[in-house]
PDB file of C-alpha atoms in Angstrom:
ATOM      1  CA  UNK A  15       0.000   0.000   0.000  1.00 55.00           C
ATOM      2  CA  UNK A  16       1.070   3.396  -0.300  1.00 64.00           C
ATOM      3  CA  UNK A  17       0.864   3.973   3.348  1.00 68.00           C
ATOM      4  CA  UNK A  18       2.934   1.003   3.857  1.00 77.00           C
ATOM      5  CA  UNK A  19       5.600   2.270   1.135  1.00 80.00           C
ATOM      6  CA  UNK A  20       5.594   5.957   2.904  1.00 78.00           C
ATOM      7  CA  UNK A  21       6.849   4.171   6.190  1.00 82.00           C
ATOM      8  CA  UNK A  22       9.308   1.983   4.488  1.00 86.00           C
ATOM      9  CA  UNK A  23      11.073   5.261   2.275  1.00 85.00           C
ATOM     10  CA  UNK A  24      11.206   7.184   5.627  1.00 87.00           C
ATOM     11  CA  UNK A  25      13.024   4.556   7.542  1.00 89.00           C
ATOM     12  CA  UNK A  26      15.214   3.790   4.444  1.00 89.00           C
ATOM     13  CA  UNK A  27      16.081   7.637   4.205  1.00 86.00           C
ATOM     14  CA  UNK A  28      16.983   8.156   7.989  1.00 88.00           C
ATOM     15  CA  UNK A  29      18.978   4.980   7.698  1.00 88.00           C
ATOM     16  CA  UNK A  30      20.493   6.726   5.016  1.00 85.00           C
ATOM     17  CA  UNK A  31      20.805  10.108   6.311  1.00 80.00           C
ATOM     18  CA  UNK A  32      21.996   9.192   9.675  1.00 80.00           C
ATOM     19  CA  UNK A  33      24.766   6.713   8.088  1.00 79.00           C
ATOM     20  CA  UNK A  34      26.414   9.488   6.081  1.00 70.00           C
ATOM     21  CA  UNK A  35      30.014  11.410   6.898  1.00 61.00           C
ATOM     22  CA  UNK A  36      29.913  13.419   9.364  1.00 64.00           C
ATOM     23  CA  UNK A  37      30.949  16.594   6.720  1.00 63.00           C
ATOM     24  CA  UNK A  38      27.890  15.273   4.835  1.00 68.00           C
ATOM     25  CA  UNK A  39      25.334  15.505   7.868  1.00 69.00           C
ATOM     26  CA  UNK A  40      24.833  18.704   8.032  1.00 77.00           C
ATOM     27  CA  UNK A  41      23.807  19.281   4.253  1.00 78.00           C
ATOM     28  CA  UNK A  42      21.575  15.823   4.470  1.00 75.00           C
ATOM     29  CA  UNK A  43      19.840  17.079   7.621  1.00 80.00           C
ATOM     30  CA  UNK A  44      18.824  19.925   5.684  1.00 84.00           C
ATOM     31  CA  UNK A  45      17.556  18.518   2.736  1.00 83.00           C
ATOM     32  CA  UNK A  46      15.661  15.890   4.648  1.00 82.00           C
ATOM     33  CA  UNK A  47      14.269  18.862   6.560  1.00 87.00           C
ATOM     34  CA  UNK A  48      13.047  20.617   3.998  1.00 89.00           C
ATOM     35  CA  UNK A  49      11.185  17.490   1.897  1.00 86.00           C
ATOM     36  CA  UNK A  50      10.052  16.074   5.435  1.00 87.00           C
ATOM     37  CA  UNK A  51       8.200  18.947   7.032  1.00 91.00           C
ATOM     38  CA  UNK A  52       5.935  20.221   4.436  1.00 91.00           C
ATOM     39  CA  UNK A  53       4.577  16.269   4.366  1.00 86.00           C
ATOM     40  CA  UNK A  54       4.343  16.117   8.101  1.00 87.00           C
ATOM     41  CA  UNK A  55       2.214  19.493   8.447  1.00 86.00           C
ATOM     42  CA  UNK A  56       0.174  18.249   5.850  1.00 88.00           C
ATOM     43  CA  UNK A  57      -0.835  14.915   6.486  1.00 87.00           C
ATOM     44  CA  UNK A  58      -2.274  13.583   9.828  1.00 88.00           C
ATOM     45  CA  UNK A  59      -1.714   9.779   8.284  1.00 88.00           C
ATOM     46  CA  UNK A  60       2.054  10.754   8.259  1.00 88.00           C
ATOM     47  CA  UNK A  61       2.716  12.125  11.281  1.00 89.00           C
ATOM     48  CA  UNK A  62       1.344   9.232  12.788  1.00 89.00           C
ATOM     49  CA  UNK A  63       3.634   6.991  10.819  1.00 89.00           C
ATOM     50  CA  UNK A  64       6.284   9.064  12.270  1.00 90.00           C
ATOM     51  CA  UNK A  65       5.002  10.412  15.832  1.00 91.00           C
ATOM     52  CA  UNK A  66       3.657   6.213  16.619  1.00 91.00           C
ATOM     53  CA  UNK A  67       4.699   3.398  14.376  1.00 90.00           C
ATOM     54  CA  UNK A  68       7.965   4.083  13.689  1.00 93.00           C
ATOM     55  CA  UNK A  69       9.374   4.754  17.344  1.00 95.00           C
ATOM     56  CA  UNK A  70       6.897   2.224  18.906  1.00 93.00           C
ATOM     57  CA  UNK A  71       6.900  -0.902  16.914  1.00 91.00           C
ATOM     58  CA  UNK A  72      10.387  -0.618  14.583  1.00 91.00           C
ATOM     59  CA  UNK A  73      13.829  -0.021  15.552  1.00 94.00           C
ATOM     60  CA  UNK A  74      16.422   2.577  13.906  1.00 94.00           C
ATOM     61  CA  UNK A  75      19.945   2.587  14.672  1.00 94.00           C
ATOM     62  CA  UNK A  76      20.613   5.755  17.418  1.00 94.00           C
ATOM     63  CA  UNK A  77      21.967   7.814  15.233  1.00 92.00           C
ATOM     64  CA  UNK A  78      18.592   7.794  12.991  1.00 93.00           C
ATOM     65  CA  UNK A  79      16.488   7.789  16.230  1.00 95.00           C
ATOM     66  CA  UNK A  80      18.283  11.129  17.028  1.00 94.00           C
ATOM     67  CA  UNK A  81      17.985  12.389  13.338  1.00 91.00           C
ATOM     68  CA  UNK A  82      14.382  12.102  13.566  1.00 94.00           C
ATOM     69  CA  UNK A  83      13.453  13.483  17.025  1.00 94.00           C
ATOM     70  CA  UNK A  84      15.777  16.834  15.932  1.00 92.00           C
ATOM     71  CA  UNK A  85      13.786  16.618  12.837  1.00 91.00           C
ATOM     72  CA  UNK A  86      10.425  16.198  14.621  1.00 93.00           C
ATOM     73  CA  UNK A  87      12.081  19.122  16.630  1.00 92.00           C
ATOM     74  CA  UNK A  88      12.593  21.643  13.668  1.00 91.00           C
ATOM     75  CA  UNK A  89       9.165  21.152  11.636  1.00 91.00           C
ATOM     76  CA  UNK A  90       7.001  21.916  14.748  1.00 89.00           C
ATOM     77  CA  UNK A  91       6.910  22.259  18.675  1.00 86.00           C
ATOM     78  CA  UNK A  92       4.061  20.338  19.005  1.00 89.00           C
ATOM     79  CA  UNK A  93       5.882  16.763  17.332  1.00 93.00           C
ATOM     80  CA  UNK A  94       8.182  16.084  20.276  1.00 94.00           C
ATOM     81  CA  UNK A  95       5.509  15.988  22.914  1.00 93.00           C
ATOM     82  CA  UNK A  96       2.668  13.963  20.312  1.00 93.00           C
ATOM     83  CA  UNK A  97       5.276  11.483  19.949  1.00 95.00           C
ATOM     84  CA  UNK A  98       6.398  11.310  23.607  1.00 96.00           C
ATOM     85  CA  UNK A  99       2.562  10.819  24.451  1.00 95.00           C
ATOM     86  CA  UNK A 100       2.229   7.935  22.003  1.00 95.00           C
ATOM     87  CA  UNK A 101       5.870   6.487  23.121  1.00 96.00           C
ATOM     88  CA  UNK A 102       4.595   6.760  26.674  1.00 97.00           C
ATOM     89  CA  UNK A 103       1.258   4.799  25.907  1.00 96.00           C
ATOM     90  CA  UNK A 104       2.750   2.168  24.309  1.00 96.00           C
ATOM     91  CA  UNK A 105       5.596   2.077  26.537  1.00 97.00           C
ATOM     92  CA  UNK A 106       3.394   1.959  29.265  1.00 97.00           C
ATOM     93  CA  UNK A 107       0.951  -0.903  27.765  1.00 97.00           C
ATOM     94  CA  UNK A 108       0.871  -4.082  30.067  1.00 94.00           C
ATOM     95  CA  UNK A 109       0.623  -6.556  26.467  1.00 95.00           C
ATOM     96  CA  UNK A 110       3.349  -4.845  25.254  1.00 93.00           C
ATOM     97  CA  UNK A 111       5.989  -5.245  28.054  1.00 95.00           C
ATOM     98  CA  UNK A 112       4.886  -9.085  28.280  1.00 94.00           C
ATOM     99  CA  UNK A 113       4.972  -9.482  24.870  1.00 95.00           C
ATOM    100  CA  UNK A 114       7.113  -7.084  23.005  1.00 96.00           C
ATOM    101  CA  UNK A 115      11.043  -8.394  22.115  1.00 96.00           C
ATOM    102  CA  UNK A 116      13.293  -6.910  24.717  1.00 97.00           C
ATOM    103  CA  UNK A 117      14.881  -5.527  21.674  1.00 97.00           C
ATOM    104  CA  UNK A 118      11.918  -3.175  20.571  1.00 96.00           C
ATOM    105  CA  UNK A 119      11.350  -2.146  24.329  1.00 97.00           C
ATOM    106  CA  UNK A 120      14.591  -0.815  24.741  1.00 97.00           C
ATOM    107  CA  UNK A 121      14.248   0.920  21.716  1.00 97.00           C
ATOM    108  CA  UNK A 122      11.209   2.266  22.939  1.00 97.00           C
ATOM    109  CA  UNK A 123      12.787   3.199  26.088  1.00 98.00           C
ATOM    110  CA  UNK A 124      15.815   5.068  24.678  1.00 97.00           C
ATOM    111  CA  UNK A 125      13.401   6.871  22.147  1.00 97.00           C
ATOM    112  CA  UNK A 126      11.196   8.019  25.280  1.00 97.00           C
ATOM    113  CA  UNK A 127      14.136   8.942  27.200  1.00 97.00           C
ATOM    114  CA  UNK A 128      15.326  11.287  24.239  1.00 97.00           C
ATOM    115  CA  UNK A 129      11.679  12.677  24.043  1.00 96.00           C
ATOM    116  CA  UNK A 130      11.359  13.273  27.785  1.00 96.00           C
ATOM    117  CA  UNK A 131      14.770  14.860  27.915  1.00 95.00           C
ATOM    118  CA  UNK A 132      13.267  17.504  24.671  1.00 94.00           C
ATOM    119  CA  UNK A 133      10.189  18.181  26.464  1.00 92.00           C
ATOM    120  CA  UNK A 134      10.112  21.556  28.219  1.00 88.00           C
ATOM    121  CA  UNK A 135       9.742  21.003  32.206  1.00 87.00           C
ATOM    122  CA  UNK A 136       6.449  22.707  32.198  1.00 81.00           C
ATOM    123  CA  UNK A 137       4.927  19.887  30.487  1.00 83.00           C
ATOM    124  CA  UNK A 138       6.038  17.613  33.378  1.00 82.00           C
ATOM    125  CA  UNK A 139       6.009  19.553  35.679  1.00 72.00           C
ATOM    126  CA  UNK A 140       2.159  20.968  35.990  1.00 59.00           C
ATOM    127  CA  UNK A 141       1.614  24.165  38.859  1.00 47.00           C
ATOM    128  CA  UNK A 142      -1.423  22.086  40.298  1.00 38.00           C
ATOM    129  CA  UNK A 143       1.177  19.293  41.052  1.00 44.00           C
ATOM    130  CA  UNK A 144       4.314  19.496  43.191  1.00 42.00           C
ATOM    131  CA  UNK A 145       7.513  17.920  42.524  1.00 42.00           C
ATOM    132  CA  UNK A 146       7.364  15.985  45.370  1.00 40.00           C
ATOM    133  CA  UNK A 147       4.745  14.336  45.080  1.00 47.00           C
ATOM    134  CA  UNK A 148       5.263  13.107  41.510  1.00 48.00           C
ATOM    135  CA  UNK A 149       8.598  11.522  43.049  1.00 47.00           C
ATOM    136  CA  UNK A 150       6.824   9.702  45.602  1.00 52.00           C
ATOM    137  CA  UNK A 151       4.397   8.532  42.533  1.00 50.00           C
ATOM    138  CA  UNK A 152       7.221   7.146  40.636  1.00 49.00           C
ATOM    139  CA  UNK A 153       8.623   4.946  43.652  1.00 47.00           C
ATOM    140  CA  UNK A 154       4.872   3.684  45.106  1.00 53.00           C
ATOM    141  CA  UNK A 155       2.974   3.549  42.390  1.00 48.00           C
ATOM    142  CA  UNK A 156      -0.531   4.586  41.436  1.00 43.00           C
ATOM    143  CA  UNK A 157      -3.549   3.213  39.703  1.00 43.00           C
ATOM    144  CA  UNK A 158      -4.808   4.400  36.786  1.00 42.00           C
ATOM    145  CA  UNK A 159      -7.705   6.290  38.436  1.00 43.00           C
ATOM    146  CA  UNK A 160      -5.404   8.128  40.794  1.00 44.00           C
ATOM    147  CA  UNK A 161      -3.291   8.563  37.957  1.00 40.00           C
ATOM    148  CA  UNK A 162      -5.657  10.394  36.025  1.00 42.00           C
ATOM    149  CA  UNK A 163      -7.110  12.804  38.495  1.00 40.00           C
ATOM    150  CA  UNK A 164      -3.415  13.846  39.849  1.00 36.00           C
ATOM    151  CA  UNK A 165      -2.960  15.003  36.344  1.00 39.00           C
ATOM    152  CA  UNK A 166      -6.193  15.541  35.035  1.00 37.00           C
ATOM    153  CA  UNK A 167      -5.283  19.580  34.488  1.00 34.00           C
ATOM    154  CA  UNK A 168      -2.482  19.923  32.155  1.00 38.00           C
ATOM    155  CA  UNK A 169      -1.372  23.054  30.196  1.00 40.00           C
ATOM    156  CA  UNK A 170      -2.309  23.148  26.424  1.00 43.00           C
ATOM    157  CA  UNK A 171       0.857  23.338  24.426  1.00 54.00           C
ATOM    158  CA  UNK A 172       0.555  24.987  20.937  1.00 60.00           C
ATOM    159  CA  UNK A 173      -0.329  22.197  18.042  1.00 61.00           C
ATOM    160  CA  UNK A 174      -1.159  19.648  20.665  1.00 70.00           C
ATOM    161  CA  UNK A 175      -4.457  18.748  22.255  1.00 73.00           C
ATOM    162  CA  UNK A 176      -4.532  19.381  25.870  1.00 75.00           C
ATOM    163  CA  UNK A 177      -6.970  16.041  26.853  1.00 76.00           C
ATOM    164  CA  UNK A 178      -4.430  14.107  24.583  1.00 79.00           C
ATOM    165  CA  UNK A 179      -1.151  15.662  26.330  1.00 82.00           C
ATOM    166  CA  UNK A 180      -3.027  15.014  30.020  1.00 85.00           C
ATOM    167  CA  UNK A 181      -2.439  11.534  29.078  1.00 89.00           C
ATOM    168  CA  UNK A 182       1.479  11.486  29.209  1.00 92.00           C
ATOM    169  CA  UNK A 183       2.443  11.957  32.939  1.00 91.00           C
ATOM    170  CA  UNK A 184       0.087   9.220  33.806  1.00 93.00           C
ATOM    171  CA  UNK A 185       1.237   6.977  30.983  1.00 95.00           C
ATOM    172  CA  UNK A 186       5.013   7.306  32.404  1.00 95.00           C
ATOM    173  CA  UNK A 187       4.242   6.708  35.596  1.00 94.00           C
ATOM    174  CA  UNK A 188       2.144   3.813  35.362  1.00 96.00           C
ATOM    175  CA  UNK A 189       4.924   2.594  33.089  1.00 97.00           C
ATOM    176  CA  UNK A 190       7.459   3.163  35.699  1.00 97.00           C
ATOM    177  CA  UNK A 191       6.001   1.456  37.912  1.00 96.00           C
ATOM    178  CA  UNK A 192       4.838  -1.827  35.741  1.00 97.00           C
ATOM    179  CA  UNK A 193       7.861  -2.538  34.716  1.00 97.00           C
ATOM    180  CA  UNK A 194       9.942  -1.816  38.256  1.00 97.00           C
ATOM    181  CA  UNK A 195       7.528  -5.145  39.188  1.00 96.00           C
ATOM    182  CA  UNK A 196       8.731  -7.133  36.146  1.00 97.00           C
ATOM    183  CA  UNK A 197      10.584 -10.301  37.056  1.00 96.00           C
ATOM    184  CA  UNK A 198      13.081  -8.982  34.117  1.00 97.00           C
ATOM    185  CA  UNK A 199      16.268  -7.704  35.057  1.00 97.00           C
ATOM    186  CA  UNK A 200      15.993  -5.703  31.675  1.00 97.00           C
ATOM    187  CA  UNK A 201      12.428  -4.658  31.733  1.00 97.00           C
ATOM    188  CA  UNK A 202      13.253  -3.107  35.152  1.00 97.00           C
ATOM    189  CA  UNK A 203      15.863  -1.114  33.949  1.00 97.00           C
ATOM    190  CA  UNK A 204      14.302   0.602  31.196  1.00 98.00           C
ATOM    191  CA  UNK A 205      11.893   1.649  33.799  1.00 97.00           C
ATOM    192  CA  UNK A 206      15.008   3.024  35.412  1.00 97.00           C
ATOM    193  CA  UNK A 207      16.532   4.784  33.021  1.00 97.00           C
ATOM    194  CA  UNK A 208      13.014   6.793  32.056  1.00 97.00           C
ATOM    195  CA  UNK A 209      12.696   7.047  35.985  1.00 96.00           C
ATOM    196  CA  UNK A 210      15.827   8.991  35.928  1.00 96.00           C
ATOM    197  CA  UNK A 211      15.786  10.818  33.266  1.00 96.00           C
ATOM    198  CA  UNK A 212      11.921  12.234  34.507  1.00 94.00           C
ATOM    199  CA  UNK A 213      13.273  13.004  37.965  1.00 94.00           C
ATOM    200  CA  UNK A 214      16.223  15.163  36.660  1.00 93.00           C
ATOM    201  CA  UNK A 215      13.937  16.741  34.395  1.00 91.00           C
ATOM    202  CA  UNK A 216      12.006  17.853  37.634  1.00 89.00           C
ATOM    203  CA  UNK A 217      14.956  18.574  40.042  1.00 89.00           C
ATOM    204  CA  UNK A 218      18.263  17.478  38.984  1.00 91.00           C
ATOM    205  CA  UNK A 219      19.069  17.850  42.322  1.00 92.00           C
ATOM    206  CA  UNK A 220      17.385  14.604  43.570  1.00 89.00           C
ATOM    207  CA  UNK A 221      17.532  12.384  40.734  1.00 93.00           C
ATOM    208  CA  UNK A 222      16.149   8.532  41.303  1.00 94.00           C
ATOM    209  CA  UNK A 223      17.844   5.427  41.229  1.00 95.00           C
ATOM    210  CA  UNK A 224      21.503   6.675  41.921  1.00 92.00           C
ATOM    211  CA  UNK A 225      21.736   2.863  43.884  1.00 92.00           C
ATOM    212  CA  UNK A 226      21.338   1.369  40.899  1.00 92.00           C
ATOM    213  CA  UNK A 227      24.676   2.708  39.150  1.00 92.00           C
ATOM    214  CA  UNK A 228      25.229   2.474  35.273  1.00 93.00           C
ATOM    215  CA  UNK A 229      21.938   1.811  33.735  1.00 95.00           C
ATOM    216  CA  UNK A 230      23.652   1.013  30.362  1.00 94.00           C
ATOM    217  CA  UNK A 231      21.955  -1.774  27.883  1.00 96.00           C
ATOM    218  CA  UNK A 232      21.758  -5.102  28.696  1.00 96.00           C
ATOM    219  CA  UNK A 233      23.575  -7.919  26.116  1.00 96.00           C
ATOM    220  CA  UNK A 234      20.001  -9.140  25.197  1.00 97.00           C
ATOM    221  CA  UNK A 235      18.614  -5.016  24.848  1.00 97.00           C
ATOM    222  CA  UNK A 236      20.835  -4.242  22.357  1.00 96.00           C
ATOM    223  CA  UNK A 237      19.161  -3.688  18.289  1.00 95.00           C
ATOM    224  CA  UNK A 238      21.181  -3.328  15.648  1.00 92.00           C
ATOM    225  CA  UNK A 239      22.523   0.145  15.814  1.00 92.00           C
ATOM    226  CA  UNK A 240      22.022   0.516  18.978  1.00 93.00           C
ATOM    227  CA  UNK A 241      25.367   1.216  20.258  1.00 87.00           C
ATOM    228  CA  UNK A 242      26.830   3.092  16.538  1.00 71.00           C
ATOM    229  CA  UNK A 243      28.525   0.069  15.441  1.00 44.00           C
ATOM    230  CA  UNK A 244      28.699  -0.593  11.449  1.00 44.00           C
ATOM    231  CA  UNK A 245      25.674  -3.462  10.788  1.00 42.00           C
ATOM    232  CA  UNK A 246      27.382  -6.607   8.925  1.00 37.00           C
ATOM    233  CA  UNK A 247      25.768  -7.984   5.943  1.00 39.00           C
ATOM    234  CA  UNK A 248      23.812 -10.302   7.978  1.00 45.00           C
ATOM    235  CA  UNK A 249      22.714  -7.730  10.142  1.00 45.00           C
ATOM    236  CA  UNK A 250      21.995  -5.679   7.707  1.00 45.00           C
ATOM    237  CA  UNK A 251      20.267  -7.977   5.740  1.00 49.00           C
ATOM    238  CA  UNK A 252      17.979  -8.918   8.799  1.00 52.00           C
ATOM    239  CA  UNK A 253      17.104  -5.170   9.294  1.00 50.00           C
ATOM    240  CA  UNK A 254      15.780  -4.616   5.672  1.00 48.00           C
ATOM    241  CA  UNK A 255      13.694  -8.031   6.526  1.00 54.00           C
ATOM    242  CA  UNK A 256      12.323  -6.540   9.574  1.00 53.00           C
ATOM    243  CA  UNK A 257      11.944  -2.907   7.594  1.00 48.00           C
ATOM    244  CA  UNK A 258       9.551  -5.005   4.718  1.00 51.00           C
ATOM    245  CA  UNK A 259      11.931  -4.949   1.983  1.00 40.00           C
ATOM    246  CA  UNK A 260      14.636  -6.918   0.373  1.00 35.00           C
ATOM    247  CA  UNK A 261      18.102  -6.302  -0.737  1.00 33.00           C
ATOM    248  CA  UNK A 262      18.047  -3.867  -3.772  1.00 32.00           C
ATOM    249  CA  UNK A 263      14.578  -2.955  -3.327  1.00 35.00           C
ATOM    250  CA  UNK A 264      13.908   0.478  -4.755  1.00 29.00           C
ATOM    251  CA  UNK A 265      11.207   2.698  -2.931  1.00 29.00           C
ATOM    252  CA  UNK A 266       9.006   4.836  -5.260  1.00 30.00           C
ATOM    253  CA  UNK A 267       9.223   7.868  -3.543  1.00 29.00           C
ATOM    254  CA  UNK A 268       6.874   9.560  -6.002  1.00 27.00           C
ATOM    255  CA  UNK A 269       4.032   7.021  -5.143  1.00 28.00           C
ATOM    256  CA  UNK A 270       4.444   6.864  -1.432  1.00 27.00           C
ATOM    257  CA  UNK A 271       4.301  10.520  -1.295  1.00 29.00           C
ATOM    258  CA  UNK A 272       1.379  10.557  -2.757  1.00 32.00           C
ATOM    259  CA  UNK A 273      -0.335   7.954  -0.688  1.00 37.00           C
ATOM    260  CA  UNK A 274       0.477   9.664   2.767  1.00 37.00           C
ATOM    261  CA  UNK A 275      -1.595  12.828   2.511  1.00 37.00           C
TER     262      UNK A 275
END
């Protein structure tokens, strides 16, 4: 489908992009910039390619992940936090953390972590809720009613729907605390390292989980990419499986534009 073939060119091109010299970056940035945004302003079927499918149920290598969120970034305000509310919710989901390869959820967890660490603090850190007391939420946990009338009054935040944005604190925390319960040494740090990275958003002064020491990625975490090493053939070859296409494969760019408005 042409939706299908929009994904697949964008992931090929940040791939792409991403993988260039670092002399070459700058100028491919650009030029991805400028044939990316108009697209993503212009069609709601696109941006959630981008803002959900791509960072929740693919992986890129980190140097495309970070390619993408600066480009989300530059085209509008409002992308960052849309796709750190639809990280969070998936992040968050119960099936998902069960079922999901560790692989994808620590994809999902750096990509959050990157979002989070974008976001302006007054989008975490609402006046009708004190610091404090989100702390103590990430630690004891809360259900999802609680959840939801601690931070039932959130801030609009220009391009973004205020009811949807209400949903991300409670989405984090409830996934912080899910996954802290997980019998998986790996599932519980991912809740770690967004745990962190929240609570220094807050007050860098008190950040969480100091105990727990290098939250680095686990042997059985790590996607291709993941840590900026060169993909072999095989790995390479695996990726463009996972990605829907096959060695030599040539995208119609013309035709999945078209499809995606």
């Amino acid at each position: 489908t042409h939706s299908a073939a929009t994904e697949k060119l964008l992931v090929q091109m940040l791939r792409t992009a991403s993988a260039e010299h670092h002399d070459h970056q700058q100028q491919q940035q650009q030029q991805f910039q400028a044939l990316l945004c108009p697209l993503l302003l212009n069609s709601s079927k696109l941006r959630s390619k981008v803002t959900h499918q791509i960072l929740s149920q693919r992986t890129l290598p980190t140097a495309a992940l970070d390619l993408l969120l600066l480009l989300l970034d530059c085209c509008q305000p409002s992308l960052v936090p849309e796709a750190a509310v639809s990280l969070a919710q998936a992040w968050s989901d119960k099936d998902a953390m069960l079922h999901a390869p560790v692989q994808q959820q620590a994809f999902m967890t750096a990509a959050l972590v990157s979002c989070i660490q974008k976001l302006p603090r007054s989008l975490l850190d609402p006046a009708t809720t004190p610091v404090a007391q989100s702390m103590d939420d990430l630690t004891n946990g809360l259900t999802g009613q609680n959840l939801g009338q601690t931070f039932g009054q959130m801030s609009s935040y220009k391009g973004l729907d205020p009811q949807q944005l209400s949903t991300l604190l409670p989405s984090i925390l409830h996934g912080v605390s899910s996954r802290l319960a997980s019998p998986s040494p790996a599932i519980r740090a991912q809740a770690m390292r967004v745990g962190r990275v929240f609570s220094i958003k807050l007050d860098p002064a008190k950040p969480l989980f100091e105990e727990a020491g290098n939250l680095g990625l686990m042997p059985e975490e790590i996607w291709p990419g993941a840590l900026g090493y060169k993909q072999t053939q095989q790995q390479q070859q695996q990726q463009q499986q996972q990605d829907g296409c096959v060695p030599g494969e040539v995208v119609d760019g013309s035709a999945a534009v078209a499809g995606s408005s």
